[in-house]
Tab-separated table of C-alpha atoms in Angstrom:
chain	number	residue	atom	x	y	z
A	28	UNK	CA	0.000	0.000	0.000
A	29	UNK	CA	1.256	3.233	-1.429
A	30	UNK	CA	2.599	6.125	0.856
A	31	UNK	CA	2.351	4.032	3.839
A	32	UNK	CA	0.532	4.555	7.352
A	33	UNK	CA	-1.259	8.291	7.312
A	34	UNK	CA	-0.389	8.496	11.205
A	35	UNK	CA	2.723	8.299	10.229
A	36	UNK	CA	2.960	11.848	8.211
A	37	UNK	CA	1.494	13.395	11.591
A	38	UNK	CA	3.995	11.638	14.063
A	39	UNK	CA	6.591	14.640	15.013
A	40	UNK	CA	10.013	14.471	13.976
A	41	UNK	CA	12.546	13.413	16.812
A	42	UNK	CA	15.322	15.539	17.720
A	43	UNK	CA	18.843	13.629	17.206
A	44	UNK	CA	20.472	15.062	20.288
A	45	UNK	CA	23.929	14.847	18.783
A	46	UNK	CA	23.212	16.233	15.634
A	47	UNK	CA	21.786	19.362	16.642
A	48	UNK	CA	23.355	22.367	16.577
A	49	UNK	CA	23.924	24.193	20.113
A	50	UNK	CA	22.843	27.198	21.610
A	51	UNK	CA	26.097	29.263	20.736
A	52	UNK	CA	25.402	28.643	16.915
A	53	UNK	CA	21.736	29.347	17.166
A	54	UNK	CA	22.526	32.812	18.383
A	55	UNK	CA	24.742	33.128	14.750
A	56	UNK	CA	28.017	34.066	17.219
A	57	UNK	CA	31.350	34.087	14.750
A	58	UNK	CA	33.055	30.562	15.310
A	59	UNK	CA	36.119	32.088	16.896
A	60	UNK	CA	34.063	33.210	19.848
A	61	UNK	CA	31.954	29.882	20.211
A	62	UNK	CA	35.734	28.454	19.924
A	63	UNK	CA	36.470	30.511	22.833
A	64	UNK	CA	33.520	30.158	24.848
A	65	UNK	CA	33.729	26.875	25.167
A	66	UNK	CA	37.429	26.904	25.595
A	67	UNK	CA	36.823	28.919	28.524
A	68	UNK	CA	33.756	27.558	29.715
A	69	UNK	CA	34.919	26.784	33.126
A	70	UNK	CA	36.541	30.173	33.614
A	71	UNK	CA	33.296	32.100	32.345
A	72	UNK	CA	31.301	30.206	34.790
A	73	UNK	CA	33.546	30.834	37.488
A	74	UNK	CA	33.268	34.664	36.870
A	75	UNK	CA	29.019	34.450	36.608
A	76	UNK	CA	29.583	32.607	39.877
A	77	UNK	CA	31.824	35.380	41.349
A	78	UNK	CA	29.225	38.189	39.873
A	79	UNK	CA	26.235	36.616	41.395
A	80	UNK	CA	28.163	36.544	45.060
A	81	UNK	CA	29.317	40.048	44.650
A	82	UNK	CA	25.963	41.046	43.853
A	83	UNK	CA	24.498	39.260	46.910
A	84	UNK	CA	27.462	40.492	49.458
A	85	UNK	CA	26.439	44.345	48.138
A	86	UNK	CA	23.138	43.896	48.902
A	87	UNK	CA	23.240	42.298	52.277
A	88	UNK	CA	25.924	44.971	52.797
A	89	UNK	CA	23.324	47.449	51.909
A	90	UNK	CA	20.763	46.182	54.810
A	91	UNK	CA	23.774	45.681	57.076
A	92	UNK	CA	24.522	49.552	57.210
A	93	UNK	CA	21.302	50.562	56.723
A	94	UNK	CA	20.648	48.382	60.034
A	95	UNK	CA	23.985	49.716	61.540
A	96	UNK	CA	23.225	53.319	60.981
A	97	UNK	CA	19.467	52.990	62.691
A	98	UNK	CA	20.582	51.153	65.403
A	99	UNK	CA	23.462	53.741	66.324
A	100	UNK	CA	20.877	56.798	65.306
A	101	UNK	CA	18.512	54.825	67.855
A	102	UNK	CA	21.574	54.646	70.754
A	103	UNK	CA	22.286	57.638	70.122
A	104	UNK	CA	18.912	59.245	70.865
A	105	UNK	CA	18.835	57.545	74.438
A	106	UNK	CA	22.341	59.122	75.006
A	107	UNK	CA	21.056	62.600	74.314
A	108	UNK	CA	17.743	61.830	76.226
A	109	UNK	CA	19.474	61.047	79.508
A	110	UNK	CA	19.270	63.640	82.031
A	111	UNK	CA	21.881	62.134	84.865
A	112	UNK	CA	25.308	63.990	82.891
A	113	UNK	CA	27.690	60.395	84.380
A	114	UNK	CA	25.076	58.491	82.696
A	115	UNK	CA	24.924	60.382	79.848
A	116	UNK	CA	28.869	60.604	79.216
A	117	UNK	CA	28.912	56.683	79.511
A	118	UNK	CA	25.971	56.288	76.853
A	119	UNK	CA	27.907	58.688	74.541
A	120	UNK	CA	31.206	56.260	75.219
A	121	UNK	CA	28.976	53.104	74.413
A	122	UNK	CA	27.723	54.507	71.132
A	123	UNK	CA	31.335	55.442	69.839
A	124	UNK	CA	32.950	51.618	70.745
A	125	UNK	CA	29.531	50.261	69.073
A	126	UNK	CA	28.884	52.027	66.030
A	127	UNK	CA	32.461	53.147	64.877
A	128	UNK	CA	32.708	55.346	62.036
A	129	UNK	CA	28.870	56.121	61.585
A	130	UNK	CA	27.477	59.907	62.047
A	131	UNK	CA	26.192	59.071	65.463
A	132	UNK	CA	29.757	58.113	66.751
A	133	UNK	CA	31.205	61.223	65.317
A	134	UNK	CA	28.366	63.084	67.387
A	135	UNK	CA	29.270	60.881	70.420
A	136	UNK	CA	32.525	61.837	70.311
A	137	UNK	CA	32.132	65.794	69.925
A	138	UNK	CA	29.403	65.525	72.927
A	139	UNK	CA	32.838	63.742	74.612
A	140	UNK	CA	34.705	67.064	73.839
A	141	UNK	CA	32.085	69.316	74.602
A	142	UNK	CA	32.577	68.011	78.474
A	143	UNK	CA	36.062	67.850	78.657
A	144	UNK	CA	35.776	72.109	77.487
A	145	UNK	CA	32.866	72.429	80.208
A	146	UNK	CA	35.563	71.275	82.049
A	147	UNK	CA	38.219	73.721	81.310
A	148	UNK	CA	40.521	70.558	80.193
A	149	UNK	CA	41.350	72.006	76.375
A	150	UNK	CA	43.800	69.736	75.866
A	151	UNK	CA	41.652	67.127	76.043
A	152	UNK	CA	38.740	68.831	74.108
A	153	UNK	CA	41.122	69.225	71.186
A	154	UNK	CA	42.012	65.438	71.520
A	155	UNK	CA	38.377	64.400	70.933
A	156	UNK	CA	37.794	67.176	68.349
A	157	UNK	CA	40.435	66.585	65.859
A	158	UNK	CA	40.076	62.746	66.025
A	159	UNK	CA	36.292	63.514	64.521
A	160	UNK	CA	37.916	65.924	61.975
A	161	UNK	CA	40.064	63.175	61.134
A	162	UNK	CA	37.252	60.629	60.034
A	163	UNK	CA	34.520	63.119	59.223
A	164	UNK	CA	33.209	63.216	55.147
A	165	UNK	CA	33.866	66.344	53.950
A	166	UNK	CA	30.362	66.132	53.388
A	167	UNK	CA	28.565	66.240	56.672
A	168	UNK	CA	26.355	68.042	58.174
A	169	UNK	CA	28.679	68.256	61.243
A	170	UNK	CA	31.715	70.261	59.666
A	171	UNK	CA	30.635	73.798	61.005
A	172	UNK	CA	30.033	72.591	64.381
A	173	UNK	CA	33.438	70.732	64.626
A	174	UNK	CA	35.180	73.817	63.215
A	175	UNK	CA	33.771	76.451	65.501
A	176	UNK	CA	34.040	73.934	68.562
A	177	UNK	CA	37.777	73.766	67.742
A	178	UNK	CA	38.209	77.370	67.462
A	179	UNK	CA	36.753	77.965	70.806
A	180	UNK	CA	39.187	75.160	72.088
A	181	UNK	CA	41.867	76.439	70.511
A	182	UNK	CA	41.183	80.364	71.492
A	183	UNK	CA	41.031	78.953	75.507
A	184	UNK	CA	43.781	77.480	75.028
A	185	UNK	CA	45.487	80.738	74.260
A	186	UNK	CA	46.211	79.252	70.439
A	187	UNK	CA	44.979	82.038	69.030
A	188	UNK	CA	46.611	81.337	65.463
A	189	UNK	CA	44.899	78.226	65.607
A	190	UNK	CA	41.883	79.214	66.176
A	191	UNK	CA	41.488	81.704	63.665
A	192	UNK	CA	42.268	78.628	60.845
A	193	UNK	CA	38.826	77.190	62.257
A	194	UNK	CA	36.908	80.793	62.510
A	195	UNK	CA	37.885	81.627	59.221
A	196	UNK	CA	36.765	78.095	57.594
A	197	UNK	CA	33.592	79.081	58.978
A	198	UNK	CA	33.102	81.782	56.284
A	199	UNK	CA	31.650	79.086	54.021
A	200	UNK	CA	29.243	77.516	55.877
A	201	UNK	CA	25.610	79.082	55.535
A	202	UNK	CA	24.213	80.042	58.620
A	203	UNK	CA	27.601	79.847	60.248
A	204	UNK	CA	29.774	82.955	58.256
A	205	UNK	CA	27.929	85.630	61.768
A	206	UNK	CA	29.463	83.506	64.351
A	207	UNK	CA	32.703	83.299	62.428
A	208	UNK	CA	32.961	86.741	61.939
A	209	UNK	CA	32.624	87.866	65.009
A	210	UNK	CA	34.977	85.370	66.528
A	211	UNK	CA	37.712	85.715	64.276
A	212	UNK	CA	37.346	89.700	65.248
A	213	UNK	CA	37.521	88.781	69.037
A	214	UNK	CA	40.797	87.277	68.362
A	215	UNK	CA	42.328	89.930	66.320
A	216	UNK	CA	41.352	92.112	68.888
A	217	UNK	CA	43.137	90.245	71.254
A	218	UNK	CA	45.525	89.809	69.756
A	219	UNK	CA	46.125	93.991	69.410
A	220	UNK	CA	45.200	93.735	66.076
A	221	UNK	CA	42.138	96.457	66.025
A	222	UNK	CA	42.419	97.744	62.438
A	223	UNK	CA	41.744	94.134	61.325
A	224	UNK	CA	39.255	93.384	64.187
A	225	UNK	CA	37.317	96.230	62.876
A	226	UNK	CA	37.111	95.176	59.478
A	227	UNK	CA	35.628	91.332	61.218
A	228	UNK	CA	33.197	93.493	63.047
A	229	UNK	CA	31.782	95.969	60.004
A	230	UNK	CA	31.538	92.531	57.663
A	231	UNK	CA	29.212	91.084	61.096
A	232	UNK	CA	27.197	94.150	61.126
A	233	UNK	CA	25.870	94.079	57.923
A	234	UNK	CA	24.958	90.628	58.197
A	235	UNK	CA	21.198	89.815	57.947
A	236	UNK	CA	21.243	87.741	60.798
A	237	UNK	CA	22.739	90.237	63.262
A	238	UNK	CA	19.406	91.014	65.950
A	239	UNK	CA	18.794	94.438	66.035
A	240	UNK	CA	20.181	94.423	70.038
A	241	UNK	CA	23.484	92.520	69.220
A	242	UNK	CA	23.903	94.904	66.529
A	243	UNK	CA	23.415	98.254	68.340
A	244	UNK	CA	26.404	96.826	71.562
A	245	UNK	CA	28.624	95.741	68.316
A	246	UNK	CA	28.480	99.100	66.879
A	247	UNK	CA	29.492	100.718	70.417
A	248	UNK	CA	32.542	97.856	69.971
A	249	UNK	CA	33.596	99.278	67.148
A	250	UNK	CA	33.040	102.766	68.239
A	251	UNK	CA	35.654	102.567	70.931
A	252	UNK	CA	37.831	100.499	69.125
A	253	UNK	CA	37.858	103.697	66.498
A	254	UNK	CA	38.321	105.912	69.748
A	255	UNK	CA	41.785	107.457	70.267
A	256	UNK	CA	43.758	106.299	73.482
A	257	UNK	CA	43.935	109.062	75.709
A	258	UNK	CA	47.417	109.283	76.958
A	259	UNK	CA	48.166	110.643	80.568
């Protein structure tokens, strides 16, 4: 019988596993590169490996210092809550060991400096100040507050020269440039400077934020620093 069994013309044609072509010459990739693929297969797969660790080690490094950062934000808020000032001092020591090199240490640390100055021990202000200057971004937040901290460390500590390096980096800082001003004119002035004090003192007066009462006793300062001595 002629043409055979009619199922057969519907029966679907097996693949022949070894004759097939693979996946690299589907995708019509030059023959030196399947070459070279396949040469390096093992390689290549290590590398996919490596990416897809990588990949999983940045994110779970992600949530780690996410994590990090909220729990030292969180320590860091019962620190600053504490009324007892021992207590308070130790809390601000616990959340600098903990949370090492995160905002809230840094803050820890200044708060550490800030009582040693209370104190009247400079020295050991200017210890804790300049080791947060040391690992603080030159983007934060904190930079003003560290600089004009050190200048008042430095200016008790009778470094004037010092000080006016912090004073005068305060210039920069929105919201800050008053403060700055008017310190770094305090120092010239005591430093017998008065023509330059004067010229720290007219920049603060014209600033915006100058209260109409701290401007009227700074332009009595600067009236009797224009005053001639009188000489017996």
């Amino acid at each position: 019988m002629a043409g055979g069994n009619v199922l057969e013309k519907d029966k679907p044609e097996l693949i022949d596993i070894e004759r097939k072509d693979g996946l690299l010459e589907e995708l019509d990739l030059p023959p030196k590169l399947i070459k070279a693929i396949r040469e390096n297969a093992t390689a290549l797969q290590l590398a996919a490996v490596t990416i897809v660790i990588l990949i999983f080690a940045w994110t779970y490094y992600d949530y780690y210092t996410a994590n990090k950062k909220n729990e030292a934000s969180a320590s860091l808020h019962l620190a600053v809550q504490e009324v007892e000032p021992d207590k308070q001092l130790d809390l601000y020591r616990q959340v600098a060991t903990d949370f090492p090199g995160t905002e809230a240490a840094l803050w820890s640390e200044m708060e550490q400096g800030h009582r040693a100055f209370e104190k009247g021990d400079y020295p050991a202000a200017l210890s804790k100040y300049k080791a947060v200057e040391s690992d603080l971004a030159g983007d934060s937040p904190l930079r003003p507050l560290l600089f004009s901290s050190l200048g008042l460390a430095y200016e008790n500590n009778n470094e004037l020269e010092q000080a006016m390096i912090y004073y005068r980096k305060l210039d920069s800082f929105k919201g800050f440039r008053l403060n700055g001003l008017l310190a770094s004119g305090r120092v010239l002035e005591l430093q017998g400077k008065t023509d330059e004090a004067l010229q720290k003192y007219s920049e603060a007066s014209l600033e915006k934020e100058l209260p109409p009462a701290s401007k009227s006793i700074l332009t009595e300062k600067m009236n009797n620093l224009k005053a001639p001595v009188s000489k017996e």
